[in-house]
Amino acid sequence: MKTFRMIAAATLFAGAVLTPLLAQTEEAQLLGVGRTDLLRADLGIPGREVIQVLVEFAPGVTAPWHAHPGEEIAYVVEGQLEYTLQGKPPLTLSAGDTLFIPQGTSHTAKNVGSGKALELATYIVEKGKPLVALDE
């Protein structure tokens, strides 16, 4: 009976912890956007950190309008992405192109190529704040 209780408790704990993580992964996959976290490190500037993420876009997928609590440097690794920054006309970048997105600037990106697109995103952000704030 004691073993059964331990297994039941472990199962409930695993479900409570893993379910939100799996839901986020499934949601991202359904949206056609995948993220691989590569680096997170404190900077020499108090309260700031650098985060580097590889973002994969399925063909035709558009990321929702969002902003970051700091600057983003986007480098297109593969494919073609159309970026639209608030108040600016769309800009199409191909593999090897870069884009600077100022702190708090609302923006979106769309895969306009025929295959997948990959972006290496480097963020210089305020530590402890959520990396992405979706527009309402």
PDB file of C-alpha atoms in Angstrom, residues 23-121:
ATOM      1  CA  ALA A  23       1.178  22.036 -23.620  1.00  0.00           C
ATOM      2  CA  GLN A  24       3.605  24.852 -24.449  1.00  0.00           C
ATOM      3  CA  THR A  25       5.575  22.556 -26.765  1.00  0.00           C
ATOM      4  CA  GLU A  26       2.429  21.294 -28.487  1.00  0.00           C
ATOM      5  CA  GLU A  27       1.084  24.840 -28.841  1.00  0.00           C
ATOM      6  CA  ALA A  28       4.331  26.006 -30.436  1.00  0.00           C
ATOM      7  CA  GLN A  29       4.320  23.024 -32.795  1.00  0.00           C
ATOM      8  CA  LEU A  30       0.706  23.686 -33.749  1.00  0.00           C
ATOM      9  CA  LEU A  31       1.611  27.290 -34.489  1.00  0.00           C
ATOM     10  CA  GLY A  32       4.520  26.093 -36.627  1.00  0.00           C
ATOM     11  CA  VAL A  33       7.175  27.870 -34.581  1.00  0.00           C
ATOM     12  CA  GLY A  34       9.885  25.967 -32.719  1.00  0.00           C
ATOM     13  CA  ARG A  35      12.372  27.438 -30.243  1.00  0.00           C
ATOM     14  CA  THR A  36      15.700  26.071 -29.076  1.00  0.00           C
ATOM     15  CA  ASP A  37      17.286  27.977 -26.201  1.00  0.00           C
ATOM     16  CA  LEU A  38      21.042  28.183 -26.789  1.00  0.00           C
ATOM     17  CA  LEU A  39      22.464  30.636 -24.243  1.00  0.00           C
ATOM     18  CA  ARG A  40      21.510  32.704 -21.198  1.00  0.00           C
ATOM     19  CA  ALA A  41      24.191  34.705 -19.378  1.00  0.00           C
ATOM     20  CA  ASP A  42      24.506  37.757 -17.162  1.00  0.00           C
ATOM     21  CA  LEU A  43      26.119  40.817 -18.709  1.00  0.00           C
ATOM     22  CA  GLY A  44      28.583  43.218 -17.105  1.00  0.00           C
ATOM     23  CA  ILE A  45      25.734  45.730 -16.941  1.00  0.00           C
ATOM     24  CA  PRO A  46      23.723  45.239 -13.726  1.00  0.00           C
ATOM     25  CA  GLY A  47      20.211  43.950 -14.332  1.00  0.00           C
ATOM     26  CA  ARG A  48      20.835  42.926 -17.966  1.00  0.00           C
ATOM     27  CA  GLU A  49      21.353  39.535 -19.590  1.00  0.00           C
ATOM     28  CA  VAL A  50      21.928  38.071 -23.036  1.00  0.00           C
ATOM     29  CA  ILE A  51      19.695  35.303 -24.351  1.00  0.00           C
ATOM     30  CA  GLN A  52      20.253  33.479 -27.618  1.00  0.00           C
ATOM     31  CA  VAL A  53      17.531  31.380 -29.254  1.00  0.00           C
ATOM     32  CA  LEU A  54      17.246  29.467 -32.528  1.00  0.00           C
ATOM     33  CA  VAL A  55      13.722  29.976 -33.900  1.00  0.00           C
ATOM     34  CA  GLU A  56      12.315  27.716 -36.613  1.00  0.00           C
ATOM     35  CA  PHE A  57       9.328  28.760 -38.740  1.00  0.00           C
ATOM     36  CA  ALA A  58       7.344  26.276 -40.821  1.00  0.00           C
ATOM     37  CA  PRO A  59       6.438  27.454 -44.350  1.00  0.00           C
ATOM     38  CA  GLY A  60       3.845  30.243 -44.348  1.00  0.00           C
ATOM     39  CA  VAL A  61       3.853  30.654 -40.558  1.00  0.00           C
ATOM     40  CA  THR A  62       3.577  34.115 -39.003  1.00  0.00           C
ATOM     41  CA  ALA A  63       4.674  34.836 -35.438  1.00  0.00           C
ATOM     42  CA  PRO A  64       2.123  36.887 -33.488  1.00  0.00           C
ATOM     43  CA  TRP A  65       2.779  40.588 -32.851  1.00  0.00           C
ATOM     44  CA  HIS A  66       5.039  40.897 -29.816  1.00  0.00           C
ATOM     45  CA  ALA A  67       7.809  42.926 -28.151  1.00  0.00           C
ATOM     46  CA  HIS A  68      10.817  42.264 -25.897  1.00  0.00           C
ATOM     47  CA  PRO A  69      12.140  43.985 -22.726  1.00  0.00           C
ATOM     48  CA  GLY A  70      15.346  44.851 -24.544  1.00  0.00           C
ATOM     49  CA  GLU A  71      17.014  44.810 -27.936  1.00  0.00           C
ATOM     50  CA  GLU A  72      16.874  41.923 -30.418  1.00  0.00           C
ATOM     51  CA  ILE A  73      19.424  41.161 -33.105  1.00  0.00           C
ATOM     52  CA  ALA A  74      17.933  38.756 -35.647  1.00  0.00           C
ATOM     53  CA  TYR A  75      20.157  36.751 -38.012  1.00  0.00           C
ATOM     54  CA  VAL A  76      18.439  34.693 -40.710  1.00  0.00           C
ATOM     55  CA  VAL A  77      20.221  31.335 -40.841  1.00  0.00           C
ATOM     56  CA  GLU A  78      18.041  29.670 -43.470  1.00  0.00           C
ATOM     57  CA  GLY A  79      15.133  30.620 -45.729  1.00  0.00           C
ATOM     58  CA  GLN A  80      13.361  33.963 -46.080  1.00  0.00           C
ATOM     59  CA  LEU A  81      11.563  35.890 -43.364  1.00  0.00           C
ATOM     60  CA  GLU A  82       9.444  39.010 -43.742  1.00  0.00           C
ATOM     61  CA  TYR A  83       9.708  41.251 -40.677  1.00  0.00           C
ATOM     62  CA  THR A  84       7.279  44.043 -39.921  1.00  0.00           C
ATOM     63  CA  LEU A  85       8.169  46.497 -37.162  1.00  0.00           C
ATOM     64  CA  GLN A  86       5.464  48.794 -35.810  1.00  0.00           C
ATOM     65  CA  GLY A  87       5.082  51.851 -38.023  1.00  0.00           C
ATOM     66  CA  LYS A  88       7.477  50.564 -40.724  1.00  0.00           C
ATOM     67  CA  PRO A  89       6.907  48.810 -44.062  1.00  0.00           C
ATOM     68  CA  PRO A  90       7.654  45.051 -44.227  1.00  0.00           C
ATOM     69  CA  LEU A  91      11.255  44.032 -44.868  1.00  0.00           C
ATOM     70  CA  THR A  92      12.219  40.653 -46.370  1.00  0.00           C
ATOM     71  CA  LEU A  93      15.493  39.105 -45.228  1.00  0.00           C
ATOM     72  CA  SER A  94      17.253  36.040 -46.624  1.00  0.00           C
ATOM     73  CA  ALA A  95      19.866  33.716 -45.152  1.00  0.00           C
ATOM     74  CA  GLY A  96      22.853  35.778 -44.005  1.00  0.00           C
ATOM     75  CA  ASP A  97      20.874  39.000 -43.432  1.00  0.00           C
ATOM     76  CA  THR A  98      20.510  40.699 -40.033  1.00  0.00           C
ATOM     77  CA  LEU A  99      18.018  43.048 -38.395  1.00  0.00           C
ATOM     78  CA  PHE A 100      18.156  45.196 -35.239  1.00  0.00           C
ATOM     79  CA  ILE A 101      14.884  45.542 -33.320  1.00  0.00           C
ATOM     80  CA  PRO A 102      14.879  48.292 -30.644  1.00  0.00           C
ATOM     81  CA  GLN A 103      13.646  47.651 -27.100  1.00  0.00           C
ATOM     82  CA  GLY A 104       9.867  47.510 -26.757  1.00  0.00           C
ATOM     83  CA  THR A 105       9.219  47.715 -30.512  1.00  0.00           C
ATOM     84  CA  SER A 106       6.213  45.625 -31.479  1.00  0.00           C
ATOM     85  CA  HIS A 107       6.991  43.362 -34.432  1.00  0.00           C
ATOM     86  CA  THR A 108       6.115  40.176 -36.285  1.00  0.00           C
ATOM     87  CA  ALA A 109       7.909  37.787 -38.635  1.00  0.00           C
ATOM     88  CA  LYS A 110       6.538  35.564 -41.403  1.00  0.00           C
ATOM     89  CA  ASN A 111       8.193  32.741 -43.308  1.00  0.00           C
ATOM     90  CA  VAL A 112       7.716  33.801 -46.937  1.00  0.00           C
ATOM     91  CA  GLY A 113       9.997  31.129 -48.414  1.00  0.00           C
ATOM     92  CA  SER A 114       9.048  27.716 -49.768  1.00  0.00           C
ATOM     93  CA  GLY A 115      10.749  25.719 -46.997  1.00  0.00           C
ATOM     94  CA  LYS A 116      11.458  26.141 -43.311  1.00  0.00           C
ATOM     95  CA  ALA A 117      13.152  29.299 -42.083  1.00  0.00           C
ATOM     96  CA  LEU A 118      15.609  29.596 -39.193  1.00  0.00           C
ATOM     97  CA  GLU A 119      16.432  32.717 -37.213  1.00  0.00           C
ATOM     98  CA  LEU A 120      19.178  33.125 -34.631  1.00  0.00           C
ATOM     99  CA  ALA A 121      17.758  35.675 -32.198  1.00  0.00           C
TER     100      ALA A 121
END
